[in-house]
Amino acid sequence: MMGGAARRRRSRRMTRTVAHLIAERLVAQGVRRVYGLCGGHIQPIWDAIDRAGIRIVDVRHEGAAVFMAQAESELTGDLAVALVTAGPGLTNATTAIANASVSRSSVLVLSGRAPRPQAGMSAMQDVPQAAIVAPLCRRAEAVSEVHHVLPRLDAAIAAALGIGGGSTGPAYVDFPTDLQEAPVHAADAPPEALRARRPVDVAPAADALAEAVALIRRARRVVVIGGRPVRGAGPELRAFLSASGALYLDSGECRGTIREDTPAYVPAMRGRAMKEADLVVTLGRRLDFQLGYGSPAVFHPDARFLRIGTCFEETGENRRGDVELVASVGLALAALTAADATPADPDTAWLDATREANARRTAKLADTLADETAGADGRMHPYRLIAAVNERLSPDSVVVADGGDILSFCRVGVRTVDYLDCGALGCLGVGVPFAISAALERPDQPVFAIVGDGSVGFTAIDIDTAVRHGARAVFVVANNEAWNIELRDQADRYDNLVGVELPGCRYDLLARALGAHGERVEHAEELGPALDRALANAPAVVDVLVTRDAISPDYSNGLALVPPRHALVTWNEAELARYAEPG
């Protein structure tokens, strides 16, 4: 005879509950993985998702779950999902939700909360979760009724995908634990409510398109700057660049979509191209601190701006476009190409000179990366590390950069492949989880995370997640035993070092303790063979001793000083000069 506990288990499996409904909606959306950490407040959803055939990637910290979801969304362009438990599970995830928000990544975060009968009674792990994350999310919902489950979940999915106006970004929904186990009736789950949501392409309005075409035809020096929507519009962008003769600059949001085989791509001439262009075309790109907020102190004072995107942040924030083309980037570029949006009198001498200068500078950098001299401490330059990684990349590789100094070196030195980094929030700790997600998405390609020794400390425990889930990433730790940008800033400005040194940590031994392959590299000639062994035995950590003496581009540009008007000192000084009193 079946016991009471067994009967309850059988009944739970056979009864269609809210938890099953949530899992069905995710399956319909095409979700293949859910990243999360188990907990009592989400156990019904956790079980239902697994039984529905969605792979659960269980992590060691909830922030890592959201980071992994962000990386998947960035690489695929699809909705990605994290599932975290109530209270500290959600608050642990908040920094990563903020990172997804600033990066405008389509991440759906699901959670549980205290049972409804305990609402307002100081229940276990009961905090105002939706209110905490609402400022960071495109939509935040706390669902309490069965008949609200699908409508609110659908609304959150639509918001994360940017459907109905506004930017893409994270969305949040939580469900009381008792509601998760409530039975679902047919009226609560009409078939049409389970249909997937797909991003809606927005075609450009005819009058705005005509203005954009006219603006391009009047220009002579056109520079295009890509943002995150470019990842889904590569063919349209390549066709437009070829037809228009414009030059192209990418950003961390879309690096890897356009590569060196496109003549328009001039990443080594970023500053010059921005300063000299008479027309700047932004593609779903915010004019944030990384682009000097569009200031005439950073761009040519007479430059015009054509801003293309689907929301205010992409078309009007900080600097209005002379023409603001509200449209999906792919459709807008295709329409401009079809309309022969080409400068009538291009400055071919400038275009040729900029491309030639880019080729020279790029070749010089490639030649010198592997020859950078060691520091006074005898340790290798970070560029030597980057050069060795470059030699082992495939066209479909992913490189993740995470840190302060090392991120700055990576932006300059890493070969152009699909690339992810900390983003505009500057959120350290993304390296390990981003690379795990990338390795799960591309299991047959080399995936590297180049991570500072400070940054790796945030999420190193999730190397265990890589081991358990077979994520064959190689984590290369650039180990200078310091928070080096801050160390140099303290030494230069204050002649006093406080809390900036990280001596003696053995990240290779930590990797071995977690079941991964681990090696330490102290000399440059050891690095290549160590990386080869790491690739063969991934997941792996290669702990590489690098010099503190290398001055990163970001430090040289004054990023550590946090100037009042701009991120870089040179831009800040140019801005202040614009407001200086004559004479």
mmCIF file with all atom_site columns, C-alpha atoms in Angstrom, residues 345-422:
data_model
loop_
_atom_site.group_PDB
_atom_site.id
_atom_site.type_symbol
_atom_site.label_atom_id
_atom_site.label_alt_id
_atom_site.label_comp_id
_atom_site.label_asym_id
_atom_site.label_entity_id
_atom_site.label_seq_id
_atom_site.pdbx_PDB_ins_code
_atom_site.Cartn_x
_atom_site.Cartn_y
_atom_site.Cartn_z
_atom_site.occupancy
_atom_site.B_iso_or_equiv
_atom_site.pdbx_formal_charge
_atom_site.auth_seq_id
_atom_site.auth_comp_id
_atom_site.auth_asym_id
_atom_site.auth_atom_id
_atom_site.pdbx_PDB_model_num
ATOM 1  C CA . ASP A 1 345 ? 31.615 64.051 -52.125 1.00 0.00 ? 345 ASP A CA 1
ATOM 2  C CA . PRO A 1 346 ? 33.527 61.784 -49.713 1.00 0.00 ? 346 PRO A CA 1
ATOM 3  C CA . ASP A 1 347 ? 36.902 62.853 -48.399 1.00 0.00 ? 347 ASP A CA 1
ATOM 4  C CA . THR A 1 348 ? 38.692 59.895 -49.938 1.00 0.00 ? 348 THR A CA 1
ATOM 5  C CA . ALA A 1 349 ? 42.122 61.141 -48.898 1.00 0.00 ? 349 ALA A CA 1
ATOM 6  C CA . TRP A 1 350 ? 41.037 61.153 -45.235 1.00 0.00 ? 350 TRP A CA 1
ATOM 7  C CA . LEU A 1 351 ? 39.387 57.756 -45.533 1.00 0.00 ? 351 LEU A CA 1
ATOM 8  C CA . ASP A 1 352 ? 42.464 56.215 -47.149 1.00 0.00 ? 352 ASP A CA 1
ATOM 9  C CA . ALA A 1 353 ? 44.845 57.828 -44.675 1.00 0.00 ? 353 ALA A CA 1
ATOM 10 C CA . THR A 1 354 ? 42.821 56.639 -41.685 1.00 0.00 ? 354 THR A CA 1
ATOM 11 C CA . ARG A 1 355 ? 42.614 53.074 -42.985 1.00 0.00 ? 355 ARG A CA 1
ATOM 12 C CA . GLU A 1 356 ? 46.346 53.027 -43.747 1.00 0.00 ? 356 GLU A CA 1
ATOM 13 C CA . ALA A 1 357 ? 47.229 54.416 -40.334 1.00 0.00 ? 357 ALA A CA 1
ATOM 14 C CA . ASN A 1 358 ? 45.020 51.791 -38.708 1.00 0.00 ? 358 ASN A CA 1
ATOM 15 C CA . ALA A 1 359 ? 46.775 49.020 -40.638 1.00 0.00 ? 359 ALA A CA 1
ATOM 16 C CA . ARG A 1 360 ? 50.208 50.305 -39.618 1.00 0.00 ? 360 ARG A CA 1
ATOM 17 C CA . ARG A 1 361 ? 49.282 50.695 -35.971 1.00 0.00 ? 361 ARG A CA 1
ATOM 18 C CA . THR A 1 362 ? 47.579 47.299 -35.831 1.00 0.00 ? 362 THR A CA 1
ATOM 19 C CA . ALA A 1 363 ? 50.575 45.567 -37.415 1.00 0.00 ? 363 ALA A CA 1
ATOM 20 C CA . LYS A 1 364 ? 52.965 47.324 -35.064 1.00 0.00 ? 364 LYS A CA 1
ATOM 21 C CA . LEU A 1 365 ? 50.917 46.292 -32.042 1.00 0.00 ? 365 LEU A CA 1
ATOM 22 C CA . ALA A 1 366 ? 50.792 42.657 -33.191 1.00 0.00 ? 366 ALA A CA 1
ATOM 23 C CA . ASP A 1 367 ? 54.574 42.683 -33.677 1.00 0.00 ? 367 ASP A CA 1
ATOM 24 C CA . THR A 1 368 ? 55.305 44.203 -30.298 1.00 0.00 ? 368 THR A CA 1
ATOM 25 C CA . LEU A 1 369 ? 52.816 42.385 -28.052 1.00 0.00 ? 369 LEU A CA 1
ATOM 26 C CA . ALA A 1 370 ? 54.956 39.291 -27.726 1.00 0.00 ? 370 ALA A CA 1
ATOM 27 C CA . ASP A 1 371 ? 58.171 41.320 -27.375 1.00 0.00 ? 371 ASP A CA 1
ATOM 28 C CA . GLU A 1 372 ? 57.171 43.602 -24.505 1.00 0.00 ? 372 GLU A CA 1
ATOM 29 C CA . THR A 1 373 ? 59.959 43.702 -21.977 1.00 0.00 ? 373 THR A CA 1
ATOM 30 C CA . ALA A 1 374 ? 59.599 42.431 -18.443 1.00 0.00 ? 374 ALA A CA 1
ATOM 31 C CA . GLY A 1 375 ? 59.233 44.807 -15.529 1.00 0.00 ? 375 GLY A CA 1
ATOM 32 C CA . ALA A 1 376 ? 61.916 45.694 -13.013 1.00 0.00 ? 376 ALA A CA 1
ATOM 33 C CA . ASP A 1 377 ? 60.578 42.812 -10.915 1.00 0.00 ? 377 ASP A CA 1
ATOM 34 C CA . GLY A 1 378 ? 61.453 40.392 -13.727 1.00 0.00 ? 378 GLY A CA 1
ATOM 35 C CA . ARG A 1 379 ? 57.839 39.444 -14.359 1.00 0.00 ? 379 ARG A CA 1
ATOM 36 C CA . MET A 1 380 ? 56.325 39.459 -17.840 1.00 0.00 ? 380 MET A CA 1
ATOM 37 C CA . HIS A 1 381 ? 54.312 42.279 -19.325 1.00 0.00 ? 381 HIS A CA 1
ATOM 38 C CA . PRO A 1 382 ? 50.527 41.618 -19.594 1.00 0.00 ? 382 PRO A CA 1
ATOM 39 C CA . TYR A 1 383 ? 50.778 41.999 -23.354 1.00 0.00 ? 383 TYR A CA 1
ATOM 40 C CA . ARG A 1 384 ? 52.938 38.855 -23.469 1.00 0.00 ? 384 ARG A CA 1
ATOM 41 C CA . LEU A 1 385 ? 50.074 36.973 -21.844 1.00 0.00 ? 385 LEU A CA 1
ATOM 42 C CA . ILE A 1 386 ? 47.548 38.419 -24.303 1.00 0.00 ? 386 ILE A CA 1
ATOM 43 C CA . ALA A 1 387 ? 49.767 37.584 -27.291 1.00 0.00 ? 387 ALA A CA 1
ATOM 44 C CA . ALA A 1 388 ? 49.943 33.955 -26.211 1.00 0.00 ? 388 ALA A CA 1
ATOM 45 C CA . VAL A 1 389 ? 46.161 33.756 -25.858 1.00 0.00 ? 389 VAL A CA 1
ATOM 46 C CA . ASN A 1 390 ? 45.715 35.382 -29.287 1.00 0.00 ? 390 ASN A CA 1
ATOM 47 C CA . GLU A 1 391 ? 47.701 32.580 -30.904 1.00 0.00 ? 391 GLU A CA 1
ATOM 48 C CA . ARG A 1 392 ? 45.207 30.018 -29.605 1.00 0.00 ? 392 ARG A CA 1
ATOM 49 C CA . LEU A 1 393 ? 41.948 31.646 -30.669 1.00 0.00 ? 393 LEU A CA 1
ATOM 50 C CA . SER A 1 394 ? 39.669 30.318 -33.392 1.00 0.00 ? 394 SER A CA 1
ATOM 51 C CA . PRO A 1 395 ? 37.254 32.475 -35.420 1.00 0.00 ? 395 PRO A CA 1
ATOM 52 C CA . ASP A 1 396 ? 34.434 31.236 -33.164 1.00 0.00 ? 396 ASP A CA 1
ATOM 53 C CA . SER A 1 397 ? 36.284 31.706 -29.885 1.00 0.00 ? 397 SER A CA 1
ATOM 54 C CA . VAL A 1 398 ? 35.000 33.880 -27.080 1.00 0.00 ? 398 VAL A CA 1
ATOM 55 C CA . VAL A 1 399 ? 37.309 36.004 -24.947 1.00 0.00 ? 399 VAL A CA 1
ATOM 56 C CA . VAL A 1 400 ? 36.103 37.458 -21.661 1.00 0.00 ? 400 VAL A CA 1
ATOM 57 C CA . ALA A 1 401 ? 38.083 40.273 -20.052 1.00 0.00 ? 401 ALA A CA 1
ATOM 58 C CA . ASP A 1 402 ? 37.581 41.100 -16.394 1.00 0.00 ? 402 ASP A CA 1
ATOM 59 C CA . GLY A 1 403 ? 39.518 43.448 -14.186 1.00 0.00 ? 403 GLY A CA 1
ATOM 60 C CA . GLY A 1 404 ? 41.037 46.892 -13.975 1.00 0.00 ? 404 GLY A CA 1
ATOM 61 C CA . ASP A 1 405 ? 44.501 47.042 -15.519 1.00 0.00 ? 405 ASP A CA 1
ATOM 62 C CA . ILE A 1 406 ? 44.125 43.784 -17.439 1.00 0.00 ? 406 ILE A CA 1
ATOM 63 C CA . LEU A 1 407 ? 40.811 44.846 -18.971 1.00 0.00 ? 407 LEU A CA 1
ATOM 64 C CA . SER A 1 408 ? 42.488 47.954 -20.302 1.00 0.00 ? 408 SER A CA 1
ATOM 65 C CA . PHE A 1 409 ? 45.302 45.897 -21.859 1.00 0.00 ? 409 PHE A CA 1
ATOM 66 C CA . CYS A 1 410 ? 42.766 43.428 -23.306 1.00 0.00 ? 410 CYS A CA 1
ATOM 67 C CA . ARG A 1 411 ? 40.723 46.133 -25.023 1.00 0.00 ? 411 ARG A CA 1
ATOM 68 C CA . VAL A 1 412 ? 43.856 47.111 -26.925 1.00 0.00 ? 412 VAL A CA 1
ATOM 69 C CA . GLY A 1 413 ? 45.542 43.768 -27.464 1.00 0.00 ? 413 GLY A CA 1
ATOM 70 C CA . VAL A 1 414 ? 43.019 40.924 -27.779 1.00 0.00 ? 414 VAL A CA 1
ATOM 71 C CA . ARG A 1 415 ? 42.357 39.736 -31.321 1.00 0.00 ? 415 ARG A CA 1
ATOM 72 C CA . THR A 1 416 ? 38.933 40.609 -32.653 1.00 0.00 ? 416 THR A CA 1
ATOM 73 C CA . VAL A 1 417 ? 36.737 37.642 -31.813 1.00 0.00 ? 417 VAL A CA 1
ATOM 74 C CA . ASP A 1 418 ? 33.458 37.533 -29.935 1.00 0.00 ? 418 ASP A CA 1
ATOM 75 C CA . TYR A 1 419 ? 34.234 39.399 -26.759 1.00 0.00 ? 419 TYR A CA 1
ATOM 76 C CA . LEU A 1 420 ? 32.591 40.173 -23.433 1.00 0.00 ? 420 LEU A CA 1
ATOM 77 C CA . ASP A 1 421 ? 33.812 42.348 -20.594 1.00 0.00 ? 421 ASP A CA 1
ATOM 78 C CA . CYS A 1 422 ? 32.670 44.176 -17.452 1.00 0.00 ? 422 CYS A CA 1
#
